[in-house]
mmCIF file of C-alpha atoms and ligand atoms in Angstrom:
data_model
loop_
_atom_site.group_PDB
_atom_site.id
_atom_site.type_symbol
_atom_site.label_atom_id
_atom_site.label_comp_id
_atom_site.label_asym_id
_atom_site.label_seq_id
_atom_site.Cartn_x
_atom_site.Cartn_y
_atom_site.Cartn_z
ATOM 1 C CA MET A 1 -15.384 -16.567 -18.669
ATOM 2 C CA GLU A 2 -17.980 -17.390 -15.816
ATOM 3 C CA ALA A 3 -17.810 -15.827 -12.352
ATOM 4 C CA ALA A 4 -16.267 -18.066 -9.494
ATOM 5 C CA PRO A 5 -18.537 -20.576 -8.321
ATOM 6 C CA SER A 6 -19.517 -20.396 -4.556
ATOM 7 C CA THR A 7 -17.160 -23.358 -3.869
ATOM 8 C CA SER A 8 -14.134 -21.600 -5.499
ATOM 9 C CA PRO A 9 -10.908 -21.430 -3.430
ATOM 10 C CA CYS A 10 -11.183 -17.807 -4.419
ATOM 11 C CA ARG A 11 -12.447 -15.843 -1.359
ATOM 12 C CA TYR A 12 -14.697 -13.350 -3.206
ATOM 13 C CA SER A 13 -16.641 -13.199 -6.347
ATOM 14 C CA TYR A 14 -16.663 -10.539 -8.985
ATOM 15 C CA GLU A 15 -20.123 -9.530 -7.820
ATOM 16 C CA GLU A 16 -19.061 -9.060 -4.215
ATOM 17 C CA TYR A 17 -16.464 -6.547 -5.138
ATOM 18 C CA LYS A 18 -18.939 -4.855 -7.567
ATOM 19 C CA GLU A 19 -21.624 -4.529 -4.837
ATOM 20 C CA THR A 20 -19.117 -2.576 -2.757
ATOM 21 C CA ALA A 21 -18.092 -0.365 -5.674
ATOM 22 C CA ASP A 22 -21.615 0.266 -6.667
ATOM 23 C CA TRP A 23 -22.582 1.352 -3.226
ATOM 24 C CA LEU A 24 -19.592 3.639 -3.134
ATOM 25 C CA LEU A 25 -20.468 5.242 -6.447
ATOM 26 C CA ALA A 26 -23.984 5.531 -5.457
ATOM 27 C CA HIS A 27 -22.928 7.394 -2.256
ATOM 28 C CA THR A 28 -20.464 9.994 -3.791
ATOM 29 C CA LYS A 29 -20.066 11.971 -6.773
ATOM 30 C CA GLN A 30 -16.458 11.675 -7.071
ATOM 31 C CA ARG A 31 -14.897 9.531 -9.790
ATOM 32 C CA PRO A 32 -11.442 9.065 -8.837
ATOM 33 C CA LYS A 33 -8.797 8.120 -11.210
ATOM 34 C CA ILE A 34 -6.139 7.980 -8.417
ATOM 35 C CA ALA A 35 -6.143 5.963 -4.948
ATOM 36 C CA ILE A 36 -3.868 6.662 -2.069
ATOM 37 C CA ILE A 37 -3.186 3.902 0.385
ATOM 38 C CA CYS A 38 -1.929 5.295 3.750
ATOM 39 C CA GLY A 39 0.775 3.385 5.757
ATOM 40 C CA SER A 40 1.091 3.555 9.463
ATOM 41 C CA GLY A 41 0.905 6.959 10.824
ATOM 42 C CA LEU A 42 0.511 8.576 7.296
ATOM 43 C CA GLY A 43 -3.189 8.984 7.359
ATOM 44 C CA GLY A 44 -2.899 12.610 7.367
ATOM 45 C CA LEU A 45 -2.589 12.274 3.544
ATOM 46 C CA ALA A 46 -6.176 11.951 3.401
ATOM 47 C CA ASP A 47 -6.703 15.268 5.270
ATOM 48 C CA LEU A 48 -5.324 17.069 2.068
ATOM 49 C CA LEU A 49 -8.335 16.439 0.147
ATOM 50 C CA GLY A 50 -10.896 18.997 -0.187
ATOM 51 C CA ASP A 51 -14.592 18.487 -0.871
ATOM 52 C CA LYS A 52 -14.601 15.189 1.103
ATOM 53 C CA ALA A 53 -17.036 12.369 1.376
ATOM 54 C CA VAL A 54 -15.947 9.999 4.407
ATOM 55 C CA PHE A 55 -17.152 6.485 4.764
ATOM 56 C CA PRO A 56 -15.961 4.625 7.995
ATOM 57 C CA TYR A 57 -15.190 0.987 6.991
ATOM 58 C CA GLU A 58 -17.886 -0.425 8.939
ATOM 59 C CA ASP A 59 -20.662 1.355 7.020
ATOM 60 C CA ILE A 60 -19.225 0.108 3.695
ATOM 61 C CA PRO A 61 -20.979 -3.011 2.478
ATOM 62 C CA ARG A 62 -18.398 -6.006 2.727
ATOM 63 C CA PHE A 63 -15.425 -3.928 3.713
ATOM 64 C CA PRO A 64 -13.110 -5.223 6.289
ATOM 65 C CA THR A 65 -12.176 -2.968 9.369
ATOM 66 C CA SER A 66 -8.843 -1.806 10.647
ATOM 67 C CA THR A 67 -7.257 -2.801 13.875
ATOM 68 C CA VAL A 68 -3.715 -1.192 14.025
ATOM 69 C CA PRO A 69 -2.980 1.922 15.866
ATOM 70 C CA GLY A 70 -2.136 4.679 13.488
ATOM 71 C CA HIS A 71 -4.682 3.303 10.843
ATOM 72 C CA ALA A 72 -8.080 5.288 11.162
ATOM 73 C CA GLY A 73 -10.343 2.942 9.400
ATOM 74 C CA GLN A 74 -12.166 5.116 6.669
ATOM 75 C CA LEU A 75 -12.298 5.536 2.917
ATOM 76 C CA VAL A 76 -11.959 9.228 2.101
ATOM 77 C CA PHE A 77 -13.083 10.613 -1.355
ATOM 78 C CA GLY A 78 -12.211 13.878 -2.364
ATOM 79 C CA SER A 79 -10.220 16.312 -4.406
ATOM 80 C CA LEU A 80 -6.606 17.152 -4.602
ATOM 81 C CA GLN A 81 -4.923 19.568 -7.003
ATOM 82 C CA GLY A 82 -8.102 19.418 -8.992
ATOM 83 C CA ARG A 83 -8.191 15.655 -9.233
ATOM 84 C CA ASP A 84 -10.697 13.092 -7.712
ATOM 85 C CA CYS A 85 -8.924 10.833 -5.520
ATOM 86 C CA VAL A 86 -9.977 8.029 -2.974
ATOM 87 C CA CYS A 87 -7.779 7.568 0.115
ATOM 88 C CA MET A 88 -7.687 4.450 2.342
ATOM 89 C CA GLN A 89 -7.100 5.902 5.886
ATOM 90 C CA GLY A 90 -5.980 2.524 7.368
ATOM 91 C CA ARG A 91 -5.028 -0.556 5.497
ATOM 92 C CA PHE A 92 -5.642 -4.210 6.360
ATOM 93 C CA HIS A 93 -2.578 -6.344 7.347
ATOM 94 C CA PHE A 94 -2.243 -10.207 7.159
ATOM 95 C CA TYR A 95 -1.118 -10.106 10.743
ATOM 96 C CA GLU A 96 -4.324 -8.890 11.797
ATOM 97 C CA GLY A 97 -5.790 -12.217 10.910
ATOM 98 C CA TYR A 98 -7.159 -11.160 7.570
ATOM 99 C CA ASP A 99 -6.630 -13.658 4.754
ATOM 100 C CA ILE A 100 -4.657 -12.587 1.992
ATOM 101 C CA HIS A 101 -7.756 -11.972 -0.289
ATOM 102 C CA THR A 102 -9.308 -9.603 2.479
ATOM 103 C CA VAL A 103 -6.110 -7.791 2.928
ATOM 104 C CA THR A 104 -6.379 -6.777 -1.058
ATOM 105 C CA TYR A 105 -10.246 -6.478 -1.129
ATOM 106 C CA PRO A 106 -10.244 -2.489 -1.397
ATOM 107 C CA VAL A 107 -7.741 -2.682 -4.402
ATOM 108 C CA ARG A 108 -10.262 -4.634 -6.809
ATOM 109 C CA VAL A 109 -12.748 -2.112 -5.489
ATOM 110 C CA PHE A 110 -10.798 0.753 -6.732
ATOM 111 C CA TYR A 111 -10.231 -0.963 -10.036
ATOM 112 C CA LEU A 112 -14.248 -1.211 -10.398
ATOM 113 C CA LEU A 113 -14.521 2.456 -9.203
ATOM 114 C CA GLY A 114 -12.483 3.427 -12.406
ATOM 115 C CA VAL A 115 -9.159 4.141 -10.475
ATOM 116 C CA GLU A 116 -6.215 3.928 -12.697
ATOM 117 C CA THR A 117 -3.143 4.795 -10.422
ATOM 118 C CA VAL A 118 -2.487 3.545 -6.963
ATOM 119 C CA ILE A 119 0.058 5.505 -4.606
ATOM 120 C CA VAL A 120 0.810 2.883 -1.815
ATOM 121 C CA THR A 121 2.725 4.257 1.299
ATOM 122 C CA ASN A 122 4.076 2.549 4.034
ATOM 123 C CA ALA A 123 6.296 2.767 7.255
ATOM 124 C CA ALA A 124 9.384 0.482 6.987
ATOM 125 C CA GLY A 125 12.493 -0.474 8.708
ATOM 126 C CA GLY A 126 15.738 0.443 6.998
ATOM 127 C CA LEU A 127 18.038 -2.486 6.026
ATOM 128 C CA ASN A 128 20.292 -0.357 3.694
ATOM 129 C CA GLY A 129 23.238 0.816 5.868
ATOM 130 C CA SER A 130 23.214 4.055 3.907
ATOM 131 C CA TYR A 131 19.749 4.910 4.705
ATOM 132 C CA ASN A 132 18.749 7.197 7.486
ATOM 133 C CA VAL A 133 15.622 7.436 9.649
ATOM 134 C CA GLY A 134 13.378 9.741 7.996
ATOM 135 C CA ASP A 135 14.472 8.885 4.385
ATOM 136 C CA ILE A 136 11.716 8.366 1.802
ATOM 137 C CA MET A 137 12.331 5.502 -0.390
ATOM 138 C CA ILE A 138 10.607 5.158 -3.835
ATOM 139 C CA LEU A 139 9.829 1.388 -4.430
ATOM 140 C CA LYS A 140 11.574 0.048 -7.630
ATOM 141 C CA ASP A 141 10.885 -3.482 -6.644
ATOM 142 C CA HIS A 142 9.600 -5.947 -3.902
ATOM 143 C CA ILE A 143 10.348 -9.307 -2.585
ATOM 144 C CA ASN A 144 7.075 -10.973 -1.820
ATOM 145 C CA MET A 145 8.205 -13.199 1.169
ATOM 146 C CA PRO A 146 4.727 -14.502 2.215
ATOM 147 C CA GLY A 147 4.284 -15.453 -1.640
ATOM 148 C CA PHE A 148 7.249 -17.574 -1.261
ATOM 149 C CA ALA A 149 5.254 -19.550 1.225
ATOM 150 C CA GLY A 150 1.963 -19.521 -0.674
ATOM 151 C CA GLN A 151 0.486 -16.441 0.462
ATOM 152 C CA ASN A 152 -0.280 -14.923 -2.917
ATOM 153 C CA PRO A 153 -3.384 -12.942 -3.158
ATOM 154 C CA LEU A 154 -3.862 -14.369 -6.580
ATOM 155 C CA CYS A 155 -3.973 -17.870 -5.554
ATOM 156 C CA GLY A 156 -7.410 -19.483 -6.397
ATOM 157 C CA HIS A 157 -9.805 -19.143 -9.151
ATOM 158 C CA ASN A 158 -8.659 -16.460 -11.682
ATOM 159 C CA ASP A 159 -11.439 -14.263 -12.690
ATOM 160 C CA ILE A 160 -10.414 -12.912 -16.213
ATOM 161 C CA ARG A 161 -12.533 -9.689 -15.695
ATOM 162 C CA PHE A 162 -9.721 -8.546 -13.345
ATOM 163 C CA GLY A 163 -6.716 -9.818 -15.039
ATOM 164 C CA GLU A 164 -4.854 -12.883 -16.513
ATOM 165 C CA ARG A 165 -3.663 -15.880 -14.708
ATOM 166 C CA PHE A 166 -0.040 -15.320 -14.828
ATOM 167 C CA PRO A 167 0.595 -11.584 -14.498
ATOM 168 C CA CYS A 168 4.101 -10.103 -14.934
ATOM 169 C CA MET A 169 5.780 -8.489 -11.973
ATOM 170 C CA SER A 170 8.982 -7.202 -13.483
ATOM 171 C CA ASP A 171 7.255 -4.036 -14.069
ATOM 172 C CA ALA A 172 5.258 -3.644 -11.000
ATOM 173 C CA TYR A 173 6.446 -0.052 -10.131
ATOM 174 C CA ASP A 174 5.916 2.198 -13.025
ATOM 175 C CA ARG A 175 9.034 3.489 -14.206
ATOM 176 C CA ASP A 176 7.543 6.916 -15.460
ATOM 177 C CA LEU A 177 5.741 7.422 -12.058
ATOM 178 C CA ARG A 178 9.080 6.651 -10.482
ATOM 179 C CA ALA A 179 10.759 9.355 -12.704
ATOM 180 C CA VAL A 180 7.901 11.877 -11.829
ATOM 181 C CA ALA A 181 8.428 11.090 -8.105
ATOM 182 C CA ARG A 182 12.239 11.749 -8.282
ATOM 183 C CA GLN A 183 11.546 14.973 -10.103
ATOM 184 C CA THR A 184 8.829 16.280 -7.724
ATOM 185 C CA ALA A 185 10.856 15.008 -4.618
ATOM 186 C CA GLU A 186 13.811 17.326 -5.889
ATOM 187 C CA GLU A 187 11.548 20.349 -6.483
ATOM 188 C CA GLN A 188 10.000 19.865 -3.108
ATOM 189 C CA GLY A 189 13.075 19.940 -1.303
ATOM 190 C CA CYS A 190 13.142 16.117 -0.503
ATOM 191 C CA GLY A 191 16.091 15.190 -2.579
ATOM 192 C CA GLY A 192 18.409 15.162 0.289
ATOM 193 C CA PHE A 193 16.560 12.257 2.021
ATOM 194 C CA LEU A 194 15.304 10.543 -1.222
ATOM 195 C CA GLN A 195 16.275 6.740 -1.775
ATOM 196 C CA GLU A 196 15.117 4.345 -4.448
ATOM 197 C CA GLY A 197 15.142 0.783 -3.579
ATOM 198 C CA VAL A 198 13.734 -2.713 -2.799
ATOM 199 C CA TYR A 199 10.884 -3.269 -0.198
ATOM 200 C CA CYS A 200 10.647 -6.652 1.412
ATOM 201 C CA MET A 201 7.262 -7.856 3.017
ATOM 202 C CA LEU A 202 7.310 -10.186 5.875
ATOM 203 C CA ALA A 203 4.033 -11.459 7.406
ATOM 204 C CA GLY A 204 4.554 -10.060 10.898
ATOM 205 C CA PRO A 205 3.554 -9.050 13.261
ATOM 206 C CA SER A 206 7.065 -9.588 15.145
ATOM 207 C CA TYR A 207 9.768 -7.727 13.845
ATOM 208 C CA GLU A 208 12.812 -9.146 12.548
ATOM 209 C CA THR A 209 15.619 -11.120 14.374
ATOM 210 C CA ILE A 210 19.147 -9.902 13.833
ATOM 211 C CA ALA A 211 19.794 -12.933 11.646
ATOM 212 C CA GLU A 212 16.678 -12.285 9.695
ATOM 213 C CA CYS A 213 17.674 -8.582 9.078
ATOM 214 C CA LYS A 214 21.198 -9.922 7.871
ATOM 215 C CA LEU A 215 19.524 -12.429 5.602
ATOM 216 C CA LEU A 216 17.176 -9.781 4.127
ATOM 217 C CA GLN A 217 20.266 -7.694 3.423
ATOM 218 C CA MET A 218 21.914 -10.397 1.582
ATOM 219 C CA LEU A 219 18.732 -10.772 -0.555
ATOM 220 C CA GLY A 220 19.100 -7.243 -1.697
ATOM 221 C CA ALA A 221 16.216 -5.783 0.150
ATOM 222 C CA ASP A 222 16.691 -2.032 1.387
ATOM 223 C CA CYS A 223 13.609 -1.745 3.455
ATOM 224 C CA VAL A 224 11.527 -4.207 5.249
ATOM 225 C CA GLY A 225 7.747 -4.034 6.370
ATOM 226 C CA MET A 226 4.518 -6.041 6.738
ATOM 227 C CA SER A 227 2.144 -4.681 3.983
ATOM 228 C CA THR A 228 2.045 -3.220 0.564
ATOM 229 C CA VAL A 229 3.150 -6.148 -1.618
ATOM 230 C CA PRO A 230 -0.331 -7.914 -1.802
ATOM 231 C CA GLU A 231 -1.974 -4.642 -2.512
ATOM 232 C CA VAL A 232 0.637 -4.017 -5.439
ATOM 233 C CA VAL A 233 0.288 -7.700 -6.810
ATOM 234 C CA VAL A 234 -3.630 -7.246 -7.001
ATOM 235 C CA ALA A 235 -3.209 -3.737 -8.537
ATOM 236 C CA ARG A 236 -0.840 -4.898 -11.219
ATOM 237 C CA HIS A 237 -2.974 -7.945 -11.897
ATOM 238 C CA CYS A 238 -5.917 -5.782 -13.036
ATOM 239 C CA GLY A 239 -3.745 -3.291 -14.854
ATOM 240 C CA LEU A 240 -3.306 -0.253 -12.330
ATOM 241 C CA ARG A 241 -0.218 1.791 -12.460
ATOM 242 C CA VAL A 242 1.379 1.837 -9.315
ATOM 243 C CA LEU A 243 3.833 4.000 -7.275
ATOM 244 C CA GLY A 244 5.103 2.848 -3.918
ATOM 245 C CA LEU A 245 6.795 5.066 -1.258
ATOM 246 C CA SER A 246 8.259 3.858 2.081
ATOM 247 C CA LEU A 247 8.964 5.992 4.884
ATOM 248 C CA VAL A 248 12.161 4.709 6.769
ATOM 249 C CA THR A 249 10.740 4.919 10.329
ATOM 250 C CA ASN A 250 13.681 2.989 12.034
ATOM 251 C CA LYS A 251 16.828 1.413 11.182
ATOM 252 C CA VAL A 252 16.799 -2.459 11.821
ATOM 253 C CA VAL A 253 19.098 -3.884 14.324
ATOM 254 C CA THR A 254 21.861 -6.062 13.008
ATOM 255 C CA ASP A 255 24.371 -5.808 15.904
ATOM 256 C CA TYR A 256 24.150 -8.255 18.767
ATOM 257 C CA ASP A 257 25.573 -5.673 21.142
ATOM 258 C CA SER A 258 22.877 -2.975 20.217
ATOM 259 C CA ALA A 259 20.411 -1.899 22.855
ATOM 260 C CA GLU A 260 18.027 -0.704 20.039
ATOM 261 C CA LYS A 261 14.850 -2.388 19.876
ATOM 262 C CA ALA A 262 12.223 -1.907 16.970
ATOM 263 C CA ASN A 263 8.929 -0.719 18.167
ATOM 264 C CA HIS A 264 5.636 0.632 16.565
ATOM 265 C CA GLU A 265 5.949 3.977 18.956
ATOM 266 C CA GLU A 266 9.115 4.912 17.271
ATOM 267 C CA VAL A 267 7.502 4.009 13.753
ATOM 268 C CA LEU A 268 4.679 6.536 14.536
ATOM 269 C CA ARG A 269 6.948 9.177 15.961
ATOM 270 C CA THR A 270 9.026 9.155 12.765
ATOM 271 C CA THR A 271 6.058 9.412 10.509
ATOM 272 C CA GLN A 272 5.017 12.390 12.571
ATOM 273 C CA ARG A 273 8.168 14.184 11.997
ATOM 274 C CA ARG A 274 8.040 13.522 8.191
ATOM 275 C CA THR A 275 4.363 13.884 7.823
ATOM 276 C CA GLN A 276 4.461 17.336 6.326
ATOM 277 C CA ASP A 277 7.115 16.462 3.705
ATOM 278 C CA LEU A 278 5.171 13.421 2.581
ATOM 279 C CA GLU A 279 2.107 15.279 2.207
ATOM 280 C CA ARG A 280 3.747 18.025 0.002
ATOM 281 C CA LEU A 281 5.386 15.521 -2.141
ATOM 282 C CA VAL A 282 1.983 13.246 -2.355
ATOM 283 C CA SER A 283 -0.009 16.336 -3.325
ATOM 284 C CA GLN A 284 2.529 17.697 -5.940
ATOM 285 C CA LEU A 285 2.875 14.218 -7.294
ATOM 286 C CA ILE A 286 -0.708 14.208 -8.042
ATOM 287 C CA ALA A 287 -0.514 17.534 -9.768
ATOM 288 C CA ASN A 288 2.277 16.170 -11.847
ATOM 289 C CA ILE A 289 0.991 12.604 -12.839
HETATM 290 O O1 R1P B 301 3.171 -1.072 6.331
HETATM 291 P P1 R1P B 301 2.192 -0.050 7.376
HETATM 292 O O2 R1P B 301 0.968 -0.371 7.348
HETATM 293 O O3 R1P B 301 2.820 1.254 6.790
HETATM 294 O O4 R1P B 301 2.945 -0.415 8.856
HETATM 295 C C1 R1P B 301 4.211 -0.746 9.142
HETATM 296 O O5 R1P B 301 4.305 -0.480 10.530
HETATM 297 C C2 R1P B 301 3.682 -1.499 11.133
HETATM 298 C C3 R1P B 301 4.875 -1.997 12.417
HETATM 299 O O6 R1P B 301 5.474 -0.959 13.004
HETATM 300 C C4 R1P B 301 3.481 -2.710 10.478
HETATM 301 O O7 R1P B 301 1.998 -2.530 10.099
HETATM 302 C C5 R1P B 301 4.301 -2.280 9.210
HETATM 303 O O8 R1P B 301 3.774 -3.081 8.039
HETATM 304 N N1 GUN B 302 8.819 -5.750 9.460
HETATM 305 C C1 GUN B 302 9.026 -4.516 9.808
HETATM 306 N N2 GUN B 302 8.009 -3.612 9.770
HETATM 307 C C2 GUN B 302 8.355 -2.240 10.173
HETATM 308 N N3 GUN B 302 7.529 -1.216 9.954
HETATM 309 C C3 GUN B 302 8.134 -0.119 10.256
HETATM 310 N N4 GUN B 302 9.435 -0.573 10.706
HETATM 311 C C4 GUN B 302 9.460 -1.990 10.542
HETATM 312 C C5 GUN B 302 10.583 -2.916 10.552
HETATM 313 O O1 GUN B 302 11.592 -2.593 11.185
HETATM 314 N N5 GUN B 302 10.323 -4.137 10.409
#
């Protein structure tokens, strides 16, 4: 199959992703098989890596840059539990004005680096009434709400070197990795605040209205956020195994008499509170997968 012609509606050609990957391979000795995408306020995960090589996004050819508080904006290569990893300290969101192909640009770069497993983390609002602020949810599925509206990162020319035209998503979140995550969470003392559920992505950046929260609850979503799903779709398209973890940073408001208001300060405060638990969990997970 030929590379996408320049007139293709696909935003980037194989050669562009490859240029970024080759530059990174030439600038680090690490050969990561595991990538970690850090959610809002969860960039501390990258600090766990030893023997680090750090690349600010603006120094990496063709890489987008990160604009959200709580997202540092650098790619960190290093070693964790004796395994080479690459960590995105700051992700890209659709609401920042990036098109959906740019949001997922790093995932195809990871694939070309030789990554096989992606651990995606995020901060999310709890929709499930039995969830508490501070809970960690293993993603077992997602609802791609922007995808319903035509914003799927696989729209456009399909380059078969990445994957097939119509990839399956019923196995998006790897069953074996979820089992390892459950077991590891128990061992690490996180069992008391562990959940497993469905993440729904909305485009953001406005938080949800009360009616929208009620709708999402009816749809079967347990958490809501503004990220993760595009990255997972692209990762699965190119055959990467995915583990998703949400930190429930706030409970969504579903009561018209409530004085609570969703806000990013609370989101970042909760991530600070749970950062050590998450770091312990992810670190041990990497040893166990
Ligand atoms: O999904 P991450 O990047 O963790 O961040 C979440 O937190 C921000 C809103 O507070 C949004 O960006 C939402 O997606
Ligand atoms: N959409 C959305 N994203 C979040 N990220 C963290 N909390 C929330 C939330 O309540 N809603």
